Amino acid sequence: MADKLDEKQYGQDDGPCLEALRTGRAVHVRDTLREPRWGTYPRFAAGLGVRSSLSVPIPVRDHTAGALNFYAAGPDAFTGDDRNTLTLYAAQAGGGIALAQRLADAEEFAREVQAALASRSLIDQAIGTVMQDRQCTAEEAFDLLRRLSQQTNLKLREVCVRLLTDTAGRPPTPPPPLRKRP
């Protein structure tokens, strides 16, 4: 039933859940048979046996991440205490979502740092190779690699990998991954 109610709201781009999501405020429907908002949605909900509902936004950081929807077969099923309790529950859910997002962001950052360190290692090796071959400074070698990257429309990392592969006769070995803390 909840899936059908969600589909109806998404299909008409309007309904209590979407209103809670957009406004960041709880939306209480006391009786779907007496509800004038949201077009055909209230009658549709009543046809599925839902006479009252409560849509509570899930706050995460500075915006709303979603909404929890609660449905009841009878009208006026949600008391003020119910609304308060379910709003607190949604806030707790928001805290869990925010923590999960921070963890995902930290993992993404770690992957980016790992990739940057691997690229930096390849670039440094290529600079050393150019310095030895051209008898130039590190700055001059880096400038040469950067210009070659621009001229060939290849990323600097790829230019360095190709140079190191040509020099050694095989692709460079990637550095070992950073250790994770136990």
C-alpha positions as CSV (number, residue, x, y, z in Angstrom):
1,M,0.0,0.0,0.0
2,A,2.8,2.5,0.9
3,D,4.4,1.9,-2.5
4,K,1.1,2.7,-4.3
5,L,0.7,5.8,-2.2
6,D,4.2,6.9,-3.0
7,E,3.7,6.2,-6.7
8,K,0.5,8.3,-6.8
9,Q,2.2,11.3,-5.2
10,Y,5.3,11.1,-7.4
11,G,3.0,10.7,-10.5
12,Q,1.1,13.9,-9.7
13,D,4.1,15.6,-8.1
14,D,2.1,16.5,-5.1
15,G,0.9,15.0,-1.8
16,P,1.6,15.0,1.9
17,C,5.0,13.3,1.7
18,L,6.2,15.6,-1.0
19,E,4.9,18.6,0.9
20,A,6.8,17.5,4.1
21,L,9.9,17.0,2.0
22,R,9.6,20.4,0.3
23,T,8.7,22.5,3.3
24,G,10.6,20.7,6.1
25,R,7.4,20.6,8.2
26,A,5.2,17.7,9.3
27,V,2.0,17.2,7.4
28,H,-0.9,15.7,9.2
29,V,-3.9,14.4,7.3
30,R,-6.8,13.9,9.8
31,D,-9.2,12.3,7.3
32,T,-8.5,11.6,3.7
33,L,-12.2,11.8,2.9
34,R,-12.3,15.4,4.0
35,E,-8.9,16.5,2.7
36,P,-9.2,19.2,0.0
37,R,-5.4,19.3,-0.9
38,W,-3.4,17.3,-3.4
39,G,-5.9,16.7,-6.2
40,T,-7.0,13.0,-6.4
41,Y,-4.5,11.7,-3.9
42,P,-6.8,11.8,-0.8
43,R,-9.5,9.8,-2.5
44,F,-6.9,7.4,-3.8
45,A,-5.5,6.9,-0.3
46,A,-9.0,6.4,1.1
47,G,-9.7,3.8,-1.6
48,L,-6.7,1.9,-0.3
49,G,-8.1,2.0,3.3
50,V,-6.0,4.9,4.5
51,R,-8.1,7.5,6.4
52,S,-5.3,9.4,8.1
53,S,-1.6,9.9,7.7
54,L,1.3,11.7,9.1
55,S,4.3,12.7,6.9
56,V,7.3,13.8,9.0
57,P,10.4,15.3,7.3
58,I,13.8,13.8,8.1
59,P,16.2,16.7,8.7
60,V,19.8,16.2,7.7
61,R,22.3,19.1,8.1
62,D,20.7,22.2,6.5
63,H,18.1,20.5,4.3
64,T,15.5,17.7,4.3
65,A,16.7,14.3,3.3
66,G,13.3,12.6,3.0
67,A,10.2,12.0,4.9
68,L,8.7,9.2,7.0
69,N,5.1,8.4,6.3
70,F,2.8,6.8,8.8
71,Y,-0.7,5.6,7.8
72,A,-3.8,4.6,9.7
73,A,-7.1,3.0,8.7
74,G,-9.1,5.3,10.9
75,P,-9.6,9.0,10.8
76,D,-7.8,11.2,13.4
77,A,-5.5,8.3,14.3
78,F,-2.5,10.5,15.3
79,T,-2.5,12.3,18.6
80,G,-0.3,15.3,19.5
81,D,1.9,12.9,21.5
82,D,2.1,10.6,18.4
83,R,3.2,13.5,16.3
84,N,5.8,14.6,18.8
85,T,7.2,11.1,19.2
86,L,7.3,10.5,15.5
87,T,9.0,13.9,14.9
88,L,11.7,12.9,17.4
89,Y,12.0,9.5,15.7
90,A,12.5,11.3,12.3
91,A,15.2,13.5,13.9
92,Q,17.0,10.4,15.1
93,A,16.8,8.9,11.6
94,G,18.2,12.2,10.3
95,G,21.2,11.8,12.7
96,G,21.8,8.3,11.4
97,I,21.6,9.5,7.8
98,A,24.0,12.4,8.5
99,L,26.5,10.0,10.1
100,A,26.3,7.6,7.2
101,Q,26.8,10.5,4.8
102,R,29.9,11.7,6.8
103,L,31.3,8.2,6.7
104,A,30.7,7.9,3.0
105,D,32.3,11.4,2.4
106,A,35.3,10.3,4.5
107,E,35.7,7.1,2.5
108,E,35.5,9.1,-0.8
109,F,38.1,11.5,0.5
110,A,40.4,8.7,1.5
111,R,40.1,7.2,-2.0
112,E,40.8,10.6,-3.6
113,V,43.9,11.0,-1.4
114,Q,45.0,7.5,-2.3
115,A,44.7,8.3,-6.0
116,A,46.4,11.6,-5.6
117,L,49.3,10.0,-3.8
118,A,49.6,7.3,-6.5
119,S,49.5,10.0,-9.2
120,R,52.0,12.1,-7.3
121,S,54.4,9.1,-7.1
122,L,54.2,8.5,-10.8
123,I,54.7,12.2,-11.6
124,D,57.7,12.4,-9.3
125,Q,59.3,9.3,-10.9
126,A,58.7,10.8,-14.4
127,I,60.2,14.1,-13.3
128,G,63.3,12.2,-12.1
129,T,63.5,10.4,-15.4
130,V,63.2,13.6,-17.4
131,M,65.8,15.3,-15.2
132,Q,68.3,12.5,-15.8
133,D,67.6,12.3,-19.5
134,R,67.6,16.1,-20.1
135,Q,70.0,17.2,-17.4
136,C,67.5,19.8,-16.2
137,T,65.9,20.9,-12.9
138,A,62.8,19.4,-11.4
139,E,60.9,22.5,-12.3
140,E,62.0,22.3,-15.9
141,A,61.1,18.6,-16.1
142,F,57.7,19.2,-14.6
143,D,57.1,22.0,-17.1
144,L,58.0,19.8,-20.0
145,L,55.7,17.0,-18.8
146,R,52.8,19.5,-18.3
147,R,53.3,21.0,-21.8
148,L,53.4,17.5,-23.3
149,S,50.1,16.7,-21.4
150,Q,48.5,19.8,-22.9
151,Q,49.8,19.1,-26.4
152,T,48.7,15.5,-26.5
153,N,45.4,16.2,-24.6
154,L,46.3,13.5,-22.1
155,K,46.1,13.8,-18.3
156,L,49.5,14.4,-16.8
157,R,49.3,11.1,-15.0
158,E,48.8,9.3,-18.3
159,V,51.8,11.1,-19.9
160,C,54.0,10.0,-16.9
161,V,52.8,6.4,-17.1
162,R,53.6,6.3,-20.8
163,L,57.1,7.8,-20.2
164,L,57.9,5.4,-17.3
165,T,56.6,2.4,-19.4
166,D,58.8,3.4,-22.3
167,T,61.8,3.8,-20.0
168,A,61.4,0.6,-18.0
169,G,59.9,-1.6,-20.7
170,R,56.9,-2.3,-18.5
171,P,54.2,-0.2,-16.8
172,P,55.1,1.2,-13.4
173,T,54.0,-0.8,-10.3
174,P,51.3,1.1,-8.4
175,P,52.3,1.9,-4.8
176,P,50.7,-0.3,-2.1
177,P,47.4,1.1,-0.7
178,L,47.5,3.1,2.5
179,R,46.9,0.9,5.6
180,K,43.6,1.2,7.3
181,R,43.7,1.6,11.0
182,P,42.6,-1.6,12.9
